[in-house]
Each structure stands twice: as structure tokens, then as C-alpha cells.
Coordinates of C-alpha atoms in Angstrom, one line a residue:
M229 CA -19.6 27.8 1.9
S230 CA -17.3 24.9 1.3
P231 CA -18.1 22.4 -1.6
P232 CA -19.4 19.0 -0.5
V233 CA -16.6 16.4 -0.5
V234 CA -17.7 12.8 -0.7
T235 CA -15.9 9.6 0.3
H236 CA -15.0 8.0 -2.9
P237 CA -15.5 4.4 -3.8
L238 CA -12.6 2.9 -5.8
P239 CA -13.5 4.0 -9.4
A240 CA -13.5 1.7 -12.4
P241 CA -12.0 2.9 -15.8
P242 CA -14.4 4.6 -18.1
V243 CA -16.2 2.2 -20.4
G244 CA -14.2 1.5 -23.5
S245 CA -11.1 3.1 -22.2
G246 CA -9.2 -0.2 -21.2
S247 CA -7.0 -1.9 -23.5
T248 CA -8.2 -5.2 -24.8
G249 CA -7.0 -8.3 -26.6
S250 CA -8.2 -9.7 -29.9
S251 CA -11.2 -11.3 -28.0
G252 CA -12.3 -7.9 -26.8
S253 CA -11.8 -8.9 -23.1
P254 CA -9.5 -6.8 -21.0
A255 CA -5.8 -7.5 -21.2
R256 CA -4.5 -9.6 -18.4
P257 CA -1.1 -9.9 -16.6
P258 CA 0.2 -13.4 -16.3
Q259 CA -1.8 -15.5 -13.9
A260 CA -4.3 -12.7 -13.3
A261 CA -8.0 -12.7 -12.8
A262 CA -9.9 -10.3 -15.2
V263 CA -8.2 -6.9 -14.9
S264 CA -9.5 -3.7 -16.4
T265 CA -6.6 -1.7 -17.9
Q266 CA -6.2 2.0 -18.8
A267 CA -3.1 3.3 -20.5
L268 CA -2.0 6.3 -18.5
A269 CA -0.6 8.3 -21.5
S270 CA -3.9 9.9 -22.1
W271 CA -4.3 11.0 -18.5
V272 CA -0.6 11.9 -17.7
R273 CA 1.4 12.7 -20.8
N274 CA 4.9 11.8 -19.2
A275 CA 3.7 8.6 -17.5
D276 CA 4.7 5.5 -19.4
A277 CA 2.5 3.0 -17.5
E278 CA -0.9 1.2 -17.4
L279 CA -3.3 1.6 -14.6
C280 CA -4.9 -1.7 -13.8
F281 CA -7.9 -2.2 -11.6
T282 CA -7.8 -5.7 -10.0
Q283 CA -9.5 -6.9 -6.7
G284 CA -10.9 -3.4 -6.2
L285 CA -7.5 -1.8 -6.1
P286 CA -5.6 0.4 -8.7
C287 CA -2.1 -0.8 -9.7
I288 CA 0.3 1.2 -11.8
V289 CA 2.3 -1.1 -14.2
P290 CA 5.3 0.5 -15.8
Q291 CA 5.6 -0.1 -19.6
R292 CA 8.8 -1.9 -20.8
P293 CA 10.5 -0.6 -22.6
A294 CA 9.8 2.9 -21.2
Q295 CA 8.4 5.5 -23.7
V296 CA 9.2 8.7 -22.0
P297 CA 12.7 10.2 -21.7
L298 CA 14.3 9.6 -18.4
A299 CA 14.6 13.3 -17.3
Q300 CA 11.0 13.8 -17.9
R301 CA 9.6 10.5 -16.6
S302 CA 6.8 11.2 -14.1
W303 CA 7.2 9.7 -10.5
V304 CA 3.6 8.6 -10.7
S305 CA 4.7 5.8 -13.2
C306 CA 8.4 5.3 -12.2
L307 CA 9.6 4.8 -8.5
W308 CA 13.1 5.7 -9.6
S309 CA 11.9 9.1 -10.7
A310 CA 10.0 9.5 -7.3
S311 CA 12.9 8.4 -5.1
V312 CA 16.2 9.1 -6.9
G313 CA 15.6 11.3 -9.9
Y314 CA 13.5 13.8 -8.1
A315 CA 15.9 13.9 -5.2
V316 CA 18.8 14.6 -7.7
D317 CA 17.0 17.4 -9.4
E318 CA 16.0 19.1 -6.0
W319 CA 19.7 18.8 -4.8
A320 CA 21.1 20.1 -8.0
G321 CA 18.7 23.1 -7.9
R322 CA 19.4 23.9 -4.3
A323 CA 23.2 23.0 -3.8
P324 CA 24.8 26.0 -5.5
E325 CA 23.3 28.3 -2.9
R326 CA 25.3 26.7 -0.1
M327 CA 28.2 24.9 -1.6
G328 CA 31.7 25.9 -3.2
A329 CA 32.5 24.9 -6.7
L330 CA 34.7 21.9 -5.7
R331 CA 32.4 20.6 -3.2
L332 CA 29.5 21.0 -5.5
A333 CA 31.2 19.2 -8.3
A334 CA 32.3 16.3 -6.0
G335 CA 28.9 16.1 -4.4
Y336 CA 27.1 16.1 -7.7
T337 CA 29.4 13.4 -9.1
A338 CA 28.9 11.2 -6.2
L339 CA 25.1 11.7 -6.3
H340 CA 25.0 11.0 -10.0
G341 CA 26.9 7.8 -9.5
L342 CA 24.5 6.6 -6.8
A343 CA 21.7 7.4 -9.0
Q344 CA 23.0 5.5 -11.9
L345 CA 23.6 2.5 -9.6
A346 CA 20.1 2.7 -8.2
W347 CA 18.8 2.7 -11.9
L348 CA 20.0 -1.0 -12.1
G349 CA 17.8 -1.8 -9.2
P350 CA 14.1 -2.6 -8.9
W351 CA 12.6 0.9 -8.7
A352 CA 12.1 1.7 -12.4
R353 CA 10.4 -1.7 -12.9
A354 CA 8.3 -1.8 -9.8
V355 CA 4.4 -2.3 -10.0
Q356 CA 2.7 0.0 -7.5
L357 CA 0.0 -1.8 -5.7
G358 CA -3.1 0.3 -4.6
S359 CA -1.9 3.5 -6.1
L360 CA -3.7 6.0 -8.4
P361 CA -1.5 8.4 -10.4
L362 CA -1.4 11.0 -7.6
S363 CA 1.4 12.1 -5.2
T364 CA -0.8 10.8 -2.2
T365 CA -3.4 8.0 -2.8
L366 CA -5.7 7.7 0.2
R367 CA -7.1 4.2 1.0
S368 CA -10.3 3.4 2.8
R369 CA -10.2 0.8 5.5
S370 CA -11.5 -1.9 3.1
Q371 CA -8.8 -1.1 0.6
R372 CA -6.0 -1.5 3.3
D373 CA -7.6 -4.9 4.3
T374 CA -7.5 -5.9 0.8
L375 CA -3.8 -5.1 0.4
R376 CA -3.2 -7.0 3.7
R377 CA -5.2 -9.9 2.7
S378 CA -4.2 -10.2 -1.0
A379 CA -0.6 -8.9 -1.4
D380 CA 0.6 -12.4 -2.3
T381 CA -2.2 -12.8 -4.8
L382 CA -1.5 -9.4 -6.3
R383 CA 2.3 -10.2 -6.5
A384 CA 1.5 -13.3 -8.4
Q385 CA -0.1 -11.3 -11.2
W386 CA 3.3 -9.8 -12.0
P387 CA 5.6 -12.6 -10.7
R388 CA 8.6 -11.3 -12.7
Q389 CA 8.4 -7.7 -11.5
P390 CA 9.1 -6.1 -8.2
V391 CA 6.1 -4.6 -6.4
A392 CA 5.8 -1.6 -4.2
V393 CA 3.3 0.1 -1.9
R394 CA 3.5 3.8 -1.5
N395 CA 2.1 6.3 1.0
I396 CA 2.5 4.1 4.2
D397 CA 2.7 6.2 7.4
A398 CA 2.1 5.7 11.1
A399 CA -1.6 5.2 10.5
D400 CA -0.8 2.1 8.5
E401 CA 1.2 0.3 11.0
D402 CA -0.8 -2.9 10.8
L403 CA -0.5 -3.0 7.1
R404 CA 3.2 -2.4 7.3
I405 CA 3.8 -5.1 9.7
T406 CA 1.7 -7.6 7.6
L407 CA 3.4 -6.7 4.4
Q408 CA 6.9 -7.0 5.9
A409 CA 6.0 -10.5 7.1
Q410 CA 5.3 -11.2 3.5
G411 CA 8.7 -10.2 2.2
F412 CA 8.3 -6.5 1.8
T413 CA 10.9 -4.0 3.0
A414 CA 10.0 -0.5 4.4
L415 CA 12.1 2.3 3.0
P416 CA 12.0 5.9 4.2
A417 CA 10.3 7.9 1.3
R418 CA 9.5 11.4 2.2
V419 CA 8.4 13.7 4.9
V420 CA 4.6 14.5 4.7
Y421 CA 2.7 17.2 6.8
W422 CA -0.5 16.4 8.7
L423 CA -2.5 19.2 10.1
D424 CA -2.3 19.5 13.8
A425 CA -5.6 21.3 14.4
P426 CA -4.9 22.9 17.8
R427 CA -1.5 24.2 16.6
A428 CA -3.1 25.4 13.3
A429 CA -5.8 27.3 15.1
R430 CA -3.2 29.1 17.4
A431 CA -0.6 29.7 14.6
S432 CA -0.1 33.4 13.8
H433 CA 0.7 32.8 10.3
T434 CA -2.7 30.9 10.0
K435 CA -4.6 33.7 11.5
R436 CA -2.9 36.2 9.2
D437 CA -3.5 34.2 6.0
L438 CA -7.2 33.8 7.0
G439 CA -7.4 37.6 7.4
L440 CA -5.8 37.8 4.0
L441 CA -8.5 35.5 2.6
R442 CA -11.3 37.4 4.1
K443 CA -10.1 40.8 2.8
G444 CA -8.9 39.5 -0.6
G445 CA -12.1 39.8 -2.5
L446 CA -11.7 36.4 -4.3
I447 CA -14.8 34.5 -5.4
E448 CA -14.9 30.9 -4.3
L449 CA -15.9 28.4 -7.2
P450 CA -17.3 25.0 -6.2
D451 CA -16.7 21.9 -8.0
A452 CA -19.7 22.1 -10.3
A453 CA -18.1 25.3 -11.8
F454 CA -15.5 23.0 -13.3
D455 CA -18.0 21.4 -15.6
S456 CA -16.7 24.2 -17.9
A457 CA -13.9 22.8 -20.1
A458 CA -12.4 26.4 -20.1
L459 CA -12.1 26.3 -16.5
I460 CA -10.5 22.9 -16.5
D461 CA -7.9 24.2 -18.9
Q462 CA -7.3 27.3 -16.7
A463 CA -6.8 25.0 -13.6
L464 CA -4.3 22.9 -15.5
A465 CA -2.3 25.9 -16.7
L466 CA -2.0 27.2 -13.0
Y467 CA -1.0 23.5 -12.0
T468 CA 1.7 23.5 -14.6
Q469 CA 3.0 27.0 -13.5
V470 CA 3.6 25.7 -10.0
Y471 CA 4.6 22.1 -10.3
R472 CA 6.2 21.7 -13.8
A473 CA 7.6 25.1 -14.5
K474 CA 8.7 25.8 -11.0
H475 CA 9.5 22.4 -9.6
G476 CA 10.5 20.3 -12.7
P477 CA 9.4 18.2 -15.6
R478 CA 9.3 14.8 -13.4
N479 CA 6.0 16.1 -12.0
P480 CA 2.9 14.7 -13.8
D481 CA 1.7 16.4 -17.0
Y482 CA -2.0 15.9 -16.4
T483 CA -4.5 16.2 -19.1
A484 CA -8.1 17.6 -19.1
H485 CA -9.3 14.0 -19.6
F486 CA -7.8 12.9 -16.4
L487 CA -9.5 15.6 -14.4
R488 CA -12.7 15.0 -16.0
W489 CA -12.5 11.2 -15.2
A490 CA -11.3 11.8 -11.6
R491 CA -14.2 14.1 -11.0
A492 CA -16.7 11.8 -12.5
A493 CA -15.4 8.9 -10.5
G494 CA -15.4 10.9 -7.3
V495 CA -11.7 10.7 -6.9
L496 CA -11.3 14.5 -6.9
Q497 CA -13.3 17.5 -6.3
L498 CA -12.0 20.8 -7.4
V499 CA -12.3 24.2 -5.6
G500 CA -11.3 27.5 -7.1
L501 CA -10.5 31.1 -6.1
A502 CA -11.5 33.6 -8.9
Q503 CA -10.8 37.2 -9.3
P504 CA -13.5 39.6 -10.5
E505 CA -12.4 41.3 -13.8
A506 CA -13.9 44.4 -15.6
G507 CA -17.2 43.6 -17.1
G508 CA -18.1 41.1 -14.4
E509 CA -15.9 38.1 -15.8
L510 CA -14.2 36.0 -13.3
R511 CA -10.7 34.7 -13.9
L512 CA -9.3 31.7 -12.0
V513 CA -6.2 32.5 -10.0
A514 CA -5.9 29.5 -7.8
F515 CA -7.4 26.0 -7.4
A516 CA -7.0 22.9 -5.4
A517 CA -8.1 19.3 -6.0
L518 CA -9.5 17.7 -3.0
H519 CA -8.9 13.9 -2.6
R520 CA -10.6 12.1 0.3
A521 CA -11.2 8.8 1.9
G522 CA -13.3 8.7 5.1
D523 CA -12.3 11.6 7.3
V524 CA -9.0 12.0 5.7
L525 CA -8.3 14.8 3.2
S526 CA -5.3 15.2 0.8
V527 CA -4.6 17.8 -2.0
P528 CA -2.6 16.0 -4.7
L529 CA -3.0 19.1 -7.2
L530 CA -3.1 22.7 -6.7
G531 CA -2.1 25.7 -8.7
Y532 CA -2.0 29.6 -8.5
D533 CA -1.0 32.4 -10.8
T534 CA 2.7 32.7 -10.1
T535 CA 2.8 35.9 -12.1
A536 CA 0.5 37.8 -9.8
D537 CA 1.6 40.4 -7.5
A538 CA 3.2 38.7 -4.5
R539 CA 1.4 41.1 -2.1
Q540 CA -1.8 39.2 -3.1
G541 CA -0.5 36.0 -1.4
L542 CA -2.5 33.6 -3.6
Y543 CA -0.8 30.6 -2.1
R544 CA -1.4 31.8 1.3
Q545 CA -5.0 32.4 0.5
L546 CA -5.4 29.0 -0.9
V547 CA -3.8 27.2 1.9
A548 CA -5.9 29.2 4.3
W549 CA -9.0 28.1 2.6
L550 CA -7.8 24.4 2.9
I551 CA -7.1 24.7 6.6
H552 CA -10.4 26.3 7.3
H553 CA -12.2 23.7 5.2
A554 CA -10.4 20.9 7.1
L555 CA -11.0 22.4 10.5
T556 CA -14.8 23.1 10.0
Q557 CA -15.4 19.7 8.4
E558 CA -13.4 18.0 11.2
L559 CA -11.2 16.4 8.6
R560 CA -7.5 14.9 9.1
F561 CA -5.5 16.8 6.5
N562 CA -2.5 15.1 4.9
F563 CA -0.9 18.0 3.0
S564 CA 1.7 15.7 1.3
S565 CA 5.4 16.7 1.0
G566 CA 7.1 20.0 0.1
A567 CA 7.2 23.5 1.3
G568 CA 8.0 22.2 4.9
D569 CA 9.0 25.5 6.5
F570 CA 5.8 27.2 5.2
K571 CA 3.6 24.2 6.4
R572 CA 5.2 24.0 9.8
K573 CA 4.6 27.7 10.5
R574 CA 0.9 27.1 9.8
G575 CA 0.5 24.1 12.3
F576 CA 1.3 21.2 10.1
A577 CA 3.4 18.4 11.9
P578 CA 6.0 16.3 10.0
H579 CA 5.7 12.6 9.6
L580 CA 7.9 10.1 8.0
E581 CA 6.3 8.1 5.1
H582 CA 7.5 4.8 3.8
T583 CA 7.4 2.9 0.6
L584 CA 7.3 -0.8 1.0
I585 CA 9.0 -2.9 -1.8
A586 CA 9.6 -6.5 -2.6
P587 CA 11.6 -8.2 -5.3
P588 CA 10.0 -10.4 -8.0
L589 CA 8.6 -13.8 -7.0
R590 CA 10.9 -15.5 -9.7
G591 CA 12.9 -14.7 -12.5
W592 CA 16.4 -13.5 -13.1
A593 CA 15.9 -10.2 -11.4
Y594 CA 14.9 -11.7 -7.9
A595 CA 18.5 -12.0 -6.6
P596 CA 19.8 -8.7 -7.8
D597 CA 16.7 -6.9 -6.8
A598 CA 16.7 -8.4 -3.3
T599 CA 20.3 -7.3 -3.0
F600 CA 19.5 -3.7 -4.0
I601 CA 16.6 -3.6 -1.6
A602 CA 18.7 -4.9 1.4
L603 CA 21.5 -2.4 0.6
A604 CA 18.9 0.4 0.5
A605 CA 17.4 -0.6 3.7
R606 CA 20.9 -0.6 5.4
T607 CA 22.0 2.7 4.0
S608 CA 18.7 4.4 4.9
R609 CA 18.2 2.9 8.4
H610 CA 19.1 6.1 10.2
L611 CA 17.0 8.4 8.1
D612 CA 14.0 9.8 10.0
A613 CA 11.8 13.0 9.5
A614 CA 14.3 15.1 11.2
A615 CA 17.3 14.0 9.0
L616 CA 15.2 14.5 5.9
M617 CA 14.1 18.0 7.1
A618 CA 17.7 18.8 7.6
L619 CA 18.2 18.1 4.0
G620 CA 15.5 20.4 3.1
A621 CA 12.2 18.3 3.2

């Protein structure tokens, strides 16, 4: 039986966790109304930023100067890592398979130069409006309305910093149009995969994976099982195997404190697949964190035992569980980015996601940031989902 998944209200930070001034009141950005602030370092070790809750929205504010080495800086706190740094890492990891030494050297030199140039732009300094420290932040209708209505007010809280809104896709067309009218520019960010229910139900790979799940003998663990601190630690160890050991140190280095907070706030619910061991013990071998707003589901964290026998197909079993859950609960499933070929074979359709970004309202950085943003828009105007998939998305 599937665990219950609730539509979360936007959480407030835990009592006593926000940073405060000498008066004991929450720290405030310039010209801001009262803002509750949580340093992200205790939740994401490689995120040098604060999470501010203002006007019912979370906003990620980078720390200046940065506290984390550039090569490890998580993309949840640094848009440069999310857009440029992560792309450079991915390209460097894949290019040797398909390029000769001279082309590889020339390509890497050019890409590295572009990355250094982009570092001078607004991305590393941008405040992310309406974002939690997750790969995909789902927003309720009221949260999207707040962004549409209050973008100028939110920008005024950090007038000398660029601001950005991530995770904008076709369903957010009204929001995109409104923000662009207020000075934001839409830049292609990544290819995300939405479940196409009829295709998924027909897909032979889905049918085989569901069969593997039925025969696998794994025990499903509901969210309540993760009240166990030991199980939270096991889940984080599996996440680390997949995201950080396999895909790189820019992925968030989450802590148990973050998972406990996210579960308590209703931001995430966890589900696990466990293997029976001798003596009746259960060992967690796969898990997923479910993030939901309304009828939309996303999975910003998952993990599985990468050392297990490949014939066990733990990732296939986990994705089969997620597809079955989305279909039976009649949820629209945004499976984020990555593993594109795997997802397409199981009935997921690619969609282009944008990040909207605007220069500071005032200060020395306004003109150069506006120039960088205009240049990025011109050079990326031909990028669509097909072009990004051709590059491996």
C-alpha cells in the first residue's frame, strides 16, 4: 500500500533556528519586512547561503563571501554551479568517450574559458525567489500568484543583488510572461521529464520493471518508518552513493537535520524498499523522497545500493514503484532531469525548463549583470529540449 502524501503548506523554519540580531528579532535584508532566516550549512553542508522565508515564500540568499570551495559548491545555493559548473563537470566526464585528444583539449579549454567568463556574471550572486534547497521546488497556485504579484517587492528586499526564479516550465506560462514584463529574462536551464501516463502504461520497460518489483521480494517501508534515526542515516548514505559519489560533489550534501525538518514540515515524505536479512532484520536498499504540491509529484532525492548485484535492478524497482504510485494516485509526475534515455523508455516525456533572472535594481553590478544576461539570452536562444538531449540531457 502506498504511503499517504499530503499537499504541503509552505513551512516556516523551526523555532529558534533562524539567525537573529542583537534585539532577538530575525535578521532582515535591506528594506525588508520581517524575514525568518535559516543558515543552510546545517541542512546542506556544501551550501553557503541562507534560506529566508518572506511573504510566504522561501528565498535562497548566497553568502558573500562564499564559504565553500568553488568545485564543491552546491547548485542549491549557487546558480553558477547549477548552470555552468555542473555542465562543465558533466562534459568533462563524458567527452573522453567520444572525442580525440586534440579536440578534447580544445573543447575543454574553450568551455573552461566560458565558465570563467560566466563567473563574472550574476549567477553566483543571484537570490533564488520561491526556492527550497531541492532540485525541483513545486509551488502551489497561491505561491505562484505571490511570485507574480510580489516580484518587485521581493526584488526590493535585495536591491543590489540579481534575483532568479528556477523551475519554470510550460505550466508556468502566465508566471513567465508576468515576470518577463517586470524585467526578468527567461534562459533555458535543463530538460525535465514528466510522466505521460498512457505511454508509461504501454511501455515494455515499465511492464518489465513492475514485474521485477513484484518478484523482487523487497519490503516497502512507509514514511513513519523513517522516524528511526538509523534509517535516516541509511537513506542519506544511499543518496550519497548515487548523487555525490557517482555524479559529483556539486550535488547537495544533505544532513539528517534537513530530512527531519523537511518531513516534519510536510515538504518531503520518504518511502523505502528494504531487503529481509538473516534473523528477520530489514536492510534499506533503496529510498525516495516525495515532494508534492496539489496533484503534482516530484522526487528531489533518491538513493539505492550501487554495490548490489546489478541483476537485482534496484533503481528499476524504485522507479517502477514511483510510476505505479503516480498512476494509482492520479498524480502528475515531474521526475526532474538526468537519466534521460532511461526515463524516455518508461513513458516520460521531455520538457524544457527555464530559469528567469533579473539584474539588481541598483548598484554597480546593474549594467554588467544586465549585459551578461542579454548575452546569455542571445547565445542560448536556439536551445530547446531536442538540442539539450542531443548533448546528453
